[in-house]
Amino acid sequence: MWRHSIKPRPDWRDKVVEQGLVFPMTDMPDGTERPYWNESAWYEVTMDEVLHLEEVTEELYAMCKHAAAVMAAGDRFSDAQLGLAPGTLPLVQESLKRDDLSVYARFDLVWNGVEPKMLEINGDTPTGLLESAVIQWNWLEEIFPDADQWNSVHDRLVKWWGDQRAAGRFPGNEAHFFNSGAETTGEEAMTVAYLRDTAAMSGLATYGHEIEDLGWESAQRAFVDWGGRKIRTAFKLYPWEDMLDDQFGRYLLAGTEREPVQWIEPIWKTMLSTKAILPILWELYPDHPNLLPAYFDGPGDLLEWVAKPLHGREGSNIRIHTISGDDHVHDGPYDTDTMVYQEWSPLPSYEGNRAVIGSWIVDGAAAGMMVRESDGPITDYYARFVPHAIGTSPRPDDDTIKQWLTE
């Protein structure tokens, strides 16, 4: 992978906003702002590299599903040990047995040119989706109209909704979409609105709300929206560990619903959004070339390590320990009583820009990538999104793309 400098389009900011990216700039702590969408550079990958990343991503996802079943089996962890509300793990077990519908997830990978290594997976509330699926594709169309990009995210999302609708998986041919009104950057609302669009493109009737508007109708024993409409299928960009701690979470934990809502992502994805999965994967697949050693309760024999809270996001509450003793600590709001220790694998630096790869899974298939850059060793809230292109591969025709989507 190579990083190239390039002159940004003079009207890039207006364009990405028109395409739906509500925060093209990031407000910095010193009061200045800098581009979140950074098209002053682009990353070049080869087709061979893409094919390898696809293979790794799909294998890791299968391993994560196995690890989720092991974690939820009941003889290893309690709810409290995983920082979950009492009664969560039995619901996870049932969800896995039903093979509840799930649509997407994102791996974060560090790649220093040999084998990509899994840093973590966000299987419950992945963001960066619109930027990956739409904004960087539109950038490619304008800057390199004959080039290709590893990006079938949008097509696979629309196809997923359509396939499930055709199979009768959505009662009433409708779905609700929820984001939290407490999230003020617009990221969650934007991501949910985009997913709602992909569902609507498949022919579903859709309803969008803030999850704080979720209501409970006692007579029907059902969740309802702010207009009193019964909720039957719902996508939510709201962590399960928070959802089950909320006021209405007790109805889910107690199984009070007469006809349970089909939540997307399903509750088994809780196992894919906790850092506890990292040491479990290492136990199940020791010395796997795409995993980093990881442990509970301490760094073990690791000389350089990263301590991560179970439910941390945006790099918060992470501590990096190096042999030199030059530790990096990133403050945050998350509970640090239980930490997971993973071998430190430094992000590659491209002229001081530390790059991490986000690799997307849609319906179990590798679907594309995004690159985020940070100034320091921790990818945090201030990371920048940089587009990519496949350097030497011409864009495939429509028939080829349709064939890929069915494979």
PDB file of C-alpha atoms in Angstrom, residues 199-302:
ATOM      1  CA  ALA A 199     -33.382  -0.509   3.055  1.00  0.00           C
ATOM      2  CA  ALA A 200     -35.812   1.818   1.275  1.00  0.00           C
ATOM      3  CA  MET A 201     -34.021   1.130  -2.018  1.00  0.00           C
ATOM      4  CA  SER A 202     -34.917  -2.535  -1.567  1.00  0.00           C
ATOM      5  CA  GLY A 203     -38.610  -1.682  -1.253  1.00  0.00           C
ATOM      6  CA  LEU A 204     -39.061  -1.663   2.519  1.00  0.00           C
ATOM      7  CA  ALA A 205     -41.263   0.907   4.251  1.00  0.00           C
ATOM      8  CA  THR A 206     -38.999   2.646   6.766  1.00  0.00           C
ATOM      9  CA  TYR A 207     -39.478   4.788   9.867  1.00  0.00           C
ATOM     10  CA  GLY A 208     -36.717   6.785  11.513  1.00  0.00           C
ATOM     11  CA  HIS A 209     -36.624   7.779  15.195  1.00  0.00           C
ATOM     12  CA  GLU A 210     -34.335   8.539  18.076  1.00  0.00           C
ATOM     13  CA  ILE A 211     -34.121   5.569  20.393  1.00  0.00           C
ATOM     14  CA  GLU A 212     -35.087   7.825  23.257  1.00  0.00           C
ATOM     15  CA  ASP A 213     -38.562   7.941  21.632  1.00  0.00           C
ATOM     16  CA  LEU A 214     -38.962   4.203  22.034  1.00  0.00           C
ATOM     17  CA  GLY A 215     -42.127   3.437  23.990  1.00  0.00           C
ATOM     18  CA  TRP A 216     -43.752   0.469  25.680  1.00  0.00           C
ATOM     19  CA  GLU A 217     -47.427  -0.444  25.236  1.00  0.00           C
ATOM     20  CA  SER A 218     -48.398  -2.568  28.229  1.00  0.00           C
ATOM     21  CA  ALA A 219     -51.676  -3.902  26.822  1.00  0.00           C
ATOM     22  CA  GLN A 220     -49.954  -5.222  23.699  1.00  0.00           C
ATOM     23  CA  ARG A 221     -46.730  -6.065  25.554  1.00  0.00           C
ATOM     24  CA  ALA A 222     -44.915  -4.459  22.655  1.00  0.00           C
ATOM     25  CA  PHE A 223     -42.418  -1.727  21.878  1.00  0.00           C
ATOM     26  CA  VAL A 224     -43.951   1.143  19.922  1.00  0.00           C
ATOM     27  CA  ASP A 225     -42.618   4.248  18.205  1.00  0.00           C
ATOM     28  CA  TRP A 226     -43.536   7.811  19.116  1.00  0.00           C
ATOM     29  CA  GLY A 227     -46.701   7.537  17.007  1.00  0.00           C
ATOM     30  CA  GLY A 228     -47.807   4.334  18.734  1.00  0.00           C
ATOM     31  CA  ARG A 229     -46.864   2.097  15.810  1.00  0.00           C
ATOM     32  CA  LYS A 230     -45.809  -1.374  16.853  1.00  0.00           C
ATOM     33  CA  ILE A 231     -42.134  -2.093  16.190  1.00  0.00           C
ATOM     34  CA  ARG A 232     -41.479  -5.446  14.562  1.00  0.00           C
ATOM     35  CA  THR A 233     -38.089  -5.077  12.880  1.00  0.00           C
ATOM     36  CA  ALA A 234     -35.632  -2.419  14.007  1.00  0.00           C
ATOM     37  CA  PHE A 235     -32.098  -1.418  13.149  1.00  0.00           C
ATOM     38  CA  LYS A 236     -30.392   0.430  15.990  1.00  0.00           C
ATOM     39  CA  LEU A 237     -27.012   2.121  16.209  1.00  0.00           C
ATOM     40  CA  TYR A 238     -26.977   1.940  19.969  1.00  0.00           C
ATOM     41  CA  PRO A 239     -24.788  -0.431  21.996  1.00  0.00           C
ATOM     42  CA  TRP A 240     -26.497  -3.466  23.418  1.00  0.00           C
ATOM     43  CA  GLU A 241     -24.648  -3.082  26.706  1.00  0.00           C
ATOM     44  CA  ASP A 242     -26.270   0.355  27.111  1.00  0.00           C
ATOM     45  CA  MET A 243     -29.625  -0.732  25.726  1.00  0.00           C
ATOM     46  CA  LEU A 244     -30.051  -3.478  28.304  1.00  0.00           C
ATOM     47  CA  ASP A 245     -29.168  -1.064  31.104  1.00  0.00           C
ATOM     48  CA  ASP A 246     -31.829   1.395  29.985  1.00  0.00           C
ATOM     49  CA  GLN A 247     -35.330   1.622  31.385  1.00  0.00           C
ATOM     50  CA  PHE A 248     -36.894  -0.602  28.742  1.00  0.00           C
ATOM     51  CA  GLY A 249     -34.060  -3.107  28.748  1.00  0.00           C
ATOM     52  CA  ARG A 250     -35.777  -5.047  31.517  1.00  0.00           C
ATOM     53  CA  TYR A 251     -38.586  -5.971  29.118  1.00  0.00           C
ATOM     54  CA  LEU A 252     -36.032  -7.572  26.821  1.00  0.00           C
ATOM     55  CA  LEU A 253     -34.214  -9.335  29.642  1.00  0.00           C
ATOM     56  CA  ALA A 254     -37.451 -10.634  31.135  1.00  0.00           C
ATOM     57  CA  GLY A 255     -38.831 -11.788  27.790  1.00  0.00           C
ATOM     58  CA  THR A 256     -41.959  -9.729  28.361  1.00  0.00           C
ATOM     59  CA  GLU A 257     -42.690  -8.981  24.702  1.00  0.00           C
ATOM     60  CA  ARG A 258     -45.563 -10.914  23.166  1.00  0.00           C
ATOM     61  CA  GLU A 259     -43.806 -10.905  19.784  1.00  0.00           C
ATOM     62  CA  PRO A 260     -40.154  -9.935  20.258  1.00  0.00           C
ATOM     63  CA  VAL A 261     -38.729  -7.213  18.056  1.00  0.00           C
ATOM     64  CA  GLN A 262     -36.276  -8.460  15.463  1.00  0.00           C
ATOM     65  CA  TRP A 263     -33.295  -6.247  16.316  1.00  0.00           C
ATOM     66  CA  ILE A 264     -30.571  -5.592  13.797  1.00  0.00           C
ATOM     67  CA  GLU A 265     -27.843  -5.925  14.846  1.00  0.00           C
ATOM     68  CA  PRO A 266     -28.957  -8.887  16.978  1.00  0.00           C
ATOM     69  CA  ILE A 267     -27.957  -9.336  20.585  1.00  0.00           C
ATOM     70  CA  TRP A 268     -25.353 -12.002  19.780  1.00  0.00           C
ATOM     71  CA  LYS A 269     -23.306  -9.212  18.210  1.00  0.00           C
ATOM     72  CA  THR A 270     -22.622  -8.087  21.792  1.00  0.00           C
ATOM     73  CA  MET A 271     -19.902 -10.714  21.794  1.00  0.00           C
ATOM     74  CA  LEU A 272     -18.298  -9.061  18.745  1.00  0.00           C
ATOM     75  CA  SER A 273     -18.190  -5.600  20.248  1.00  0.00           C
ATOM     76  CA  THR A 274     -16.395  -6.433  23.472  1.00  0.00           C
ATOM     77  CA  LYS A 275     -12.625  -6.574  23.603  1.00  0.00           C
ATOM     78  CA  ALA A 276     -13.042  -9.820  25.546  1.00  0.00           C
ATOM     79  CA  ILE A 277     -13.193 -11.540  22.192  1.00  0.00           C
ATOM     80  CA  LEU A 278      -9.490 -10.798  21.592  1.00  0.00           C
ATOM     81  CA  PRO A 279      -8.021 -13.202  24.202  1.00  0.00           C
ATOM     82  CA  ILE A 280     -10.716 -15.763  23.377  1.00  0.00           C
ATOM     83  CA  LEU A 281      -9.654 -15.717  19.732  1.00  0.00           C
ATOM     84  CA  TRP A 282      -6.020 -16.122  20.761  1.00  0.00           C
ATOM     85  CA  GLU A 283      -6.972 -19.115  22.928  1.00  0.00           C
ATOM     86  CA  LEU A 284      -8.980 -20.707  20.118  1.00  0.00           C
ATOM     87  CA  TYR A 285      -6.517 -19.910  17.330  1.00  0.00           C
ATOM     88  CA  PRO A 286      -3.049 -19.589  18.921  1.00  0.00           C
ATOM     89  CA  ASP A 287      -0.335 -18.261  16.629  1.00  0.00           C
ATOM     90  CA  HIS A 288      -2.829 -17.483  13.877  1.00  0.00           C
ATOM     91  CA  PRO A 289      -1.001 -15.184  11.426  1.00  0.00           C
ATOM     92  CA  ASN A 290      -3.742 -12.537  11.534  1.00  0.00           C
ATOM     93  CA  LEU A 291      -4.157 -12.352  15.308  1.00  0.00           C
ATOM     94  CA  LEU A 292      -2.101 -10.645  17.975  1.00  0.00           C
ATOM     95  CA  PRO A 293      -1.449 -12.348  21.328  1.00  0.00           C
ATOM     96  CA  ALA A 294      -4.024 -11.136  23.837  1.00  0.00           C
ATOM     97  CA  TYR A 295      -4.790 -11.950  27.461  1.00  0.00           C
ATOM     98  CA  PHE A 296      -7.099 -11.234  30.367  1.00  0.00           C
ATOM     99  CA  ASP A 297      -5.866 -10.063  33.776  1.00  0.00           C
ATOM    100  CA  GLY A 298      -2.470  -8.804  32.656  1.00  0.00           C
ATOM    101  CA  PRO A 299       0.021  -8.593  29.792  1.00  0.00           C
ATOM    102  CA  GLY A 300       1.545 -12.022  30.493  1.00  0.00           C
ATOM    103  CA  ASP A 301       4.823 -12.385  28.637  1.00  0.00           C
ATOM    104  CA  LEU A 302       4.194  -9.395  26.380  1.00  0.00           C
TER     105      LEU A 302
END
